[in-house]
JSON list of C-alpha atoms in Angstrom, two decimals:
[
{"chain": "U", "resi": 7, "resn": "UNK", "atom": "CA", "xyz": [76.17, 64.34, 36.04]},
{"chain": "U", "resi": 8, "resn": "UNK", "atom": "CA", "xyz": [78.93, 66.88, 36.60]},
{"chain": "U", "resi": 9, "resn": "UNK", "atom": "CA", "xyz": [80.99, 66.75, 39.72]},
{"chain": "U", "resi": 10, "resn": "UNK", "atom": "CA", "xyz": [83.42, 69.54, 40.35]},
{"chain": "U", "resi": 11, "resn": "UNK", "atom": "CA", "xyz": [86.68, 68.98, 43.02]},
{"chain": "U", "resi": 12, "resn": "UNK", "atom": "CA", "xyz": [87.47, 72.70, 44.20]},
{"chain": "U", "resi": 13, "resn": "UNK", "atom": "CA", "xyz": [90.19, 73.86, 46.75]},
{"chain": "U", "resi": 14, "resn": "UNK", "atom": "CA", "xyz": [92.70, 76.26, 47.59]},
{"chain": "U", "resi": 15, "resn": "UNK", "atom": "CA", "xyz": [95.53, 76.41, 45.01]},
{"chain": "U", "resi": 16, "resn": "UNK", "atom": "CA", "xyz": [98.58, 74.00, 45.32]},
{"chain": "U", "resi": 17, "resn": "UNK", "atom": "CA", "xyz": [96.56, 71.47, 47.44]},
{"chain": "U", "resi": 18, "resn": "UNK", "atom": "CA", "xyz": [97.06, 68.33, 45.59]},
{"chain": "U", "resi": 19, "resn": "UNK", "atom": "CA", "xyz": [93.50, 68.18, 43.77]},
{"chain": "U", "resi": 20, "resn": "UNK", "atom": "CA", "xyz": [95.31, 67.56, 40.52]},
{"chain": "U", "resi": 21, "resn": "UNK", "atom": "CA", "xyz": [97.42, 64.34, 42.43]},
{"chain": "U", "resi": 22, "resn": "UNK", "atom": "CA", "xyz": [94.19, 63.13, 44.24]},
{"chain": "U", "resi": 23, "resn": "UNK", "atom": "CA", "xyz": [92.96, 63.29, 40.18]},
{"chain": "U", "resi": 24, "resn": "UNK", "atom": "CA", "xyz": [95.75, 61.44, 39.05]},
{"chain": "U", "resi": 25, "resn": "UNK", "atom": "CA", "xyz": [96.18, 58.77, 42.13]},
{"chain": "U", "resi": 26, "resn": "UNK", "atom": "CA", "xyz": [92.23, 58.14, 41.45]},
{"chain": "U", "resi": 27, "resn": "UNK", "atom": "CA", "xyz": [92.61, 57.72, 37.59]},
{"chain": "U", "resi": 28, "resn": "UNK", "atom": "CA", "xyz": [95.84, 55.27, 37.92]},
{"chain": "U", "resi": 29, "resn": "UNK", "atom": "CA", "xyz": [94.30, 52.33, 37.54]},
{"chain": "U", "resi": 30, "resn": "UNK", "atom": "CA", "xyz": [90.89, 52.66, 35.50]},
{"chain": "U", "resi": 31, "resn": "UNK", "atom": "CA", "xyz": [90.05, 52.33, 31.64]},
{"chain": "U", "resi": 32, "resn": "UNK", "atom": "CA", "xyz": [87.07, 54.57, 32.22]},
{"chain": "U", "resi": 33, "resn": "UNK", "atom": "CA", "xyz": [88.97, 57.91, 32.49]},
{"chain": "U", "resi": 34, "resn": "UNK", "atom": "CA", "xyz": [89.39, 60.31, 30.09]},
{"chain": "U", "resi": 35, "resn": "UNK", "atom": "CA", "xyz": [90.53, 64.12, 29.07]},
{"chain": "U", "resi": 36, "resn": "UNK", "atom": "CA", "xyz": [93.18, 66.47, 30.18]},
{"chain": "U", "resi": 37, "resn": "UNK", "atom": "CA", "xyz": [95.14, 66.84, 33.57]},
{"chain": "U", "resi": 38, "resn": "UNK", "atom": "CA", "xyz": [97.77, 69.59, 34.13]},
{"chain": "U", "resi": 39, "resn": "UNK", "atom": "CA", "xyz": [100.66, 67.90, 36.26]},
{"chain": "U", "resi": 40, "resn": "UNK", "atom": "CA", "xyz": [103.11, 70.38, 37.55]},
{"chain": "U", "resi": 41, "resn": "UNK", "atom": "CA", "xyz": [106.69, 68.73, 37.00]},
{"chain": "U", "resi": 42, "resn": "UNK", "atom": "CA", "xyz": [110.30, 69.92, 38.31]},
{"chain": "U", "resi": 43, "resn": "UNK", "atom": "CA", "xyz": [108.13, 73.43, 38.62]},
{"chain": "U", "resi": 44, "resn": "UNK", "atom": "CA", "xyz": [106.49, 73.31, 34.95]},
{"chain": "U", "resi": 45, "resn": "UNK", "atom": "CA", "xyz": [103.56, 73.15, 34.26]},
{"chain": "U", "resi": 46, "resn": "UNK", "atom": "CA", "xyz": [102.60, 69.54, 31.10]},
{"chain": "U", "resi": 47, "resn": "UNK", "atom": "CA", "xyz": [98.94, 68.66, 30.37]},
{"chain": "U", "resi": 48, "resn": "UNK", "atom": "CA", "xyz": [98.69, 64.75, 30.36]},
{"chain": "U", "resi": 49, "resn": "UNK", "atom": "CA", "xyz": [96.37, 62.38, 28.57]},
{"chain": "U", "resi": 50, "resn": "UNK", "atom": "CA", "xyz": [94.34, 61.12, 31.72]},
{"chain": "U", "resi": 51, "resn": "UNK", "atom": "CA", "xyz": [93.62, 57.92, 29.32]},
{"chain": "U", "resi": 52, "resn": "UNK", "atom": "CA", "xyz": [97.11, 57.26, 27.60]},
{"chain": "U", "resi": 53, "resn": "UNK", "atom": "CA", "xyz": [99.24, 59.20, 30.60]},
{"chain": "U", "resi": 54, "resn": "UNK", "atom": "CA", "xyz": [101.39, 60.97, 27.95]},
{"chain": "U", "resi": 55, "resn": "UNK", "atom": "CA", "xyz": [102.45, 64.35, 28.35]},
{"chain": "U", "resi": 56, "resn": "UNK", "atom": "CA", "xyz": [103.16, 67.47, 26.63]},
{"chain": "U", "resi": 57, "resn": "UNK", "atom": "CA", "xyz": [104.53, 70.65, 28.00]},
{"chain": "U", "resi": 58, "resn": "UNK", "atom": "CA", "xyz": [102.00, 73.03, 28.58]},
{"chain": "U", "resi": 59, "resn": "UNK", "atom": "CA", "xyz": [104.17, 76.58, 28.93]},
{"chain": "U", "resi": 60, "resn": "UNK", "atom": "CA", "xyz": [105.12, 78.24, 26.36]},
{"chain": "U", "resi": 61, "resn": "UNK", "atom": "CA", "xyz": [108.71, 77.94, 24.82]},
{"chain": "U", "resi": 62, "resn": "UNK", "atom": "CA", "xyz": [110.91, 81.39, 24.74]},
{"chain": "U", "resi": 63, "resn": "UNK", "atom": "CA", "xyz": [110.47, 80.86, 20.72]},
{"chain": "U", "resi": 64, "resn": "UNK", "atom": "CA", "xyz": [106.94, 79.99, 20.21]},
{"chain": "U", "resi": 65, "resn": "UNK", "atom": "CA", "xyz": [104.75, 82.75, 18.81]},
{"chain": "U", "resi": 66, "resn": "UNK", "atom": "CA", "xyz": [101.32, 82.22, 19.63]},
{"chain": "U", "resi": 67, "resn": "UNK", "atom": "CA", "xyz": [101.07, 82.15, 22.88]},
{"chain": "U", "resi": 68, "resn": "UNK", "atom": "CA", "xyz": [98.07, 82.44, 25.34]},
{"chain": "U", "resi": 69, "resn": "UNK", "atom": "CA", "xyz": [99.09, 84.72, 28.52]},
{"chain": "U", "resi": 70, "resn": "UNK", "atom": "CA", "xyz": [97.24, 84.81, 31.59]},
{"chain": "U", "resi": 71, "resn": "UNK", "atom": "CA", "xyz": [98.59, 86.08, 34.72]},
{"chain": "U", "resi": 72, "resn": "UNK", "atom": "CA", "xyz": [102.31, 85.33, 35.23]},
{"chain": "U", "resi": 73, "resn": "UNK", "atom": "CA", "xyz": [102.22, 82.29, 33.08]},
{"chain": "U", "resi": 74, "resn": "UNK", "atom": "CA", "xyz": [102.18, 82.28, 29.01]},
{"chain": "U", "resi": 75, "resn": "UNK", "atom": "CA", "xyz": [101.21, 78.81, 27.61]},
{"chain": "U", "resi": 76, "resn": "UNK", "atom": "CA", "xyz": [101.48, 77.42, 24.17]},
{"chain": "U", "resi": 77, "resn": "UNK", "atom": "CA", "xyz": [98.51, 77.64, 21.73]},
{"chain": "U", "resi": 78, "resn": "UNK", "atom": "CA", "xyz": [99.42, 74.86, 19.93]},
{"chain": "U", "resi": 79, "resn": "UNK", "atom": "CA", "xyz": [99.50, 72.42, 22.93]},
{"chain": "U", "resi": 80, "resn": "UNK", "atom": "CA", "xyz": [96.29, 73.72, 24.24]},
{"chain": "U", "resi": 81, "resn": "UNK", "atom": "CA", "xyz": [94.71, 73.60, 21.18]},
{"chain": "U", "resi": 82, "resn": "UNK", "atom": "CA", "xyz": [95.99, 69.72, 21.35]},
{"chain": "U", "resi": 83, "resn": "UNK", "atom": "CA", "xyz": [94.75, 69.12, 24.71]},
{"chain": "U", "resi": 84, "resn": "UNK", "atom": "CA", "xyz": [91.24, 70.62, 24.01]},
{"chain": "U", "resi": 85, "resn": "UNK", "atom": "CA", "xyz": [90.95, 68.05, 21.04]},
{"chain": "U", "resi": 86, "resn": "UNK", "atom": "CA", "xyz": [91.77, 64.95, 22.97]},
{"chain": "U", "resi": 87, "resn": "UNK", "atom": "CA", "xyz": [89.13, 66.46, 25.52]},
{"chain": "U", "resi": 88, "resn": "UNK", "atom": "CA", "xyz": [86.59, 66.59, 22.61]},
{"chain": "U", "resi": 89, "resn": "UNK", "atom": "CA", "xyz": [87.52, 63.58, 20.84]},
{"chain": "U", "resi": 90, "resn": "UNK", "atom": "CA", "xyz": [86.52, 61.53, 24.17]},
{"chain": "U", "resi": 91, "resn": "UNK", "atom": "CA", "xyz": [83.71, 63.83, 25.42]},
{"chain": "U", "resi": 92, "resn": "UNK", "atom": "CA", "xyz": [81.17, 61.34, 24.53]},
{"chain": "U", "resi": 93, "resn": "UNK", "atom": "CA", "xyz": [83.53, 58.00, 26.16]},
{"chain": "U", "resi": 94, "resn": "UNK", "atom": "CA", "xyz": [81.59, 56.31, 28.50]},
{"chain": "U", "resi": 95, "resn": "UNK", "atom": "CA", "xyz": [83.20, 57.21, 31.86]},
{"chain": "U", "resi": 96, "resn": "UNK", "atom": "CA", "xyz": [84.79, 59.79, 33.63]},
{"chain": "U", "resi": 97, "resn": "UNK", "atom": "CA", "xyz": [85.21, 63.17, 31.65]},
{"chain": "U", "resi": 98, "resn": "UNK", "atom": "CA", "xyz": [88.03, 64.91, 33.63]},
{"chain": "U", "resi": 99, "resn": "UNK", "atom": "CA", "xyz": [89.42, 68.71, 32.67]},
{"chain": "U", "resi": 100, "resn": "UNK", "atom": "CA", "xyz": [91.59, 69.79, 34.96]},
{"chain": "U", "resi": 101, "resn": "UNK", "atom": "CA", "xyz": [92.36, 73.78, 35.94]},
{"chain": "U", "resi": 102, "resn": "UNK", "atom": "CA", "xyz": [88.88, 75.51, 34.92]},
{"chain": "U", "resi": 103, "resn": "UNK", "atom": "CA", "xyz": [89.72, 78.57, 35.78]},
{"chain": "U", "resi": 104, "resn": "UNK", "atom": "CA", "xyz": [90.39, 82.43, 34.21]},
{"chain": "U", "resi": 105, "resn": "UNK", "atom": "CA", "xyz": [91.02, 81.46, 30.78]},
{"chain": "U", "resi": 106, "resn": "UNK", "atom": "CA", "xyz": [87.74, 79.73, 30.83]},
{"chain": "U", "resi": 107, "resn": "UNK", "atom": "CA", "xyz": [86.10, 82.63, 32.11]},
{"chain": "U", "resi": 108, "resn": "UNK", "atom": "CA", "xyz": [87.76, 84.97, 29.27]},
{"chain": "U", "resi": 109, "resn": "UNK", "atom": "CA", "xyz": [86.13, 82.65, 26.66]},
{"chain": "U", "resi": 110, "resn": "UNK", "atom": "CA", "xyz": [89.57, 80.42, 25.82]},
{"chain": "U", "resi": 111, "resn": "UNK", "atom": "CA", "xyz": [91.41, 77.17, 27.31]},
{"chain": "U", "resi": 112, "resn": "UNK", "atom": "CA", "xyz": [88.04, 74.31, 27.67]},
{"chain": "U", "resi": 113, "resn": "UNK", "atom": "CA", "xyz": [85.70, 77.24, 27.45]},
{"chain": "U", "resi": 114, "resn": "UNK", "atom": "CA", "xyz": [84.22, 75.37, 24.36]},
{"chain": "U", "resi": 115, "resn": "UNK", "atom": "CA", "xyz": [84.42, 72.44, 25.19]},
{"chain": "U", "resi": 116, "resn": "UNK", "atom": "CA", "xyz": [82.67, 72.63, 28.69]},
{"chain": "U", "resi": 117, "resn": "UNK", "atom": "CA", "xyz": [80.15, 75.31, 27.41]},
{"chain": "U", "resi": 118, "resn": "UNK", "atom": "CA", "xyz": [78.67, 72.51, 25.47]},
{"chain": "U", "resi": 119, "resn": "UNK", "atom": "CA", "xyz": [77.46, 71.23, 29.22]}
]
């Protein structure tokens, strides 16, 4: 079963996500917290996070609209996402969105649904 939480942009889905997850053992994947005006993916299981934007130094970069984010931590947020797509529980990926649509980001990983 696949539910999907839409809305307007800057609306708090990814808080309601993260107030919701707080307490259970049954959640897993990626949610993109925006902190002090950045944007981090976190670990919705281990609630560690990693800086999603890119760095001014980093090379390979992945650009979409305004924002340029860093391969390498996308590339480590799409593995936790597949290393605990088959969890029992919840399976949350947060921000589906243009990147997906170009092919890139979760494209791969949600494709596979």
């Amino acid at each position: 079963m696949i539910y999907i939480l839409t809305g307007a942009i800057q609306t708090g889905k990814t808080s309601a996500l993260i107030k919701w997850s707080a307490n259970r053992n049954d959640v897993f994947g990626i949610l993109t917290p925006v902190i002090n005006g950045k944007r981090f993916f976190m670990n919705a299981r281990t609630k560690k996070q990693f800086q999603m934007e890119a760095n001014d130094n980093e090379k390979e970069t992945i650009s979409i609209g305004q924002f340029n984010f860093s391969k390498v931590s996308f590339e480590k947020a799409i593995k936790i996402a597949r290393d605990e797509i088959n969890k029992k529980g919840w399976l949350v990926i947060d921000e589906i969105g243009p990147l997906e649509l170009r092919k890139e980001g979760f494209y791969n990983v949600i494709n596979r649904f």
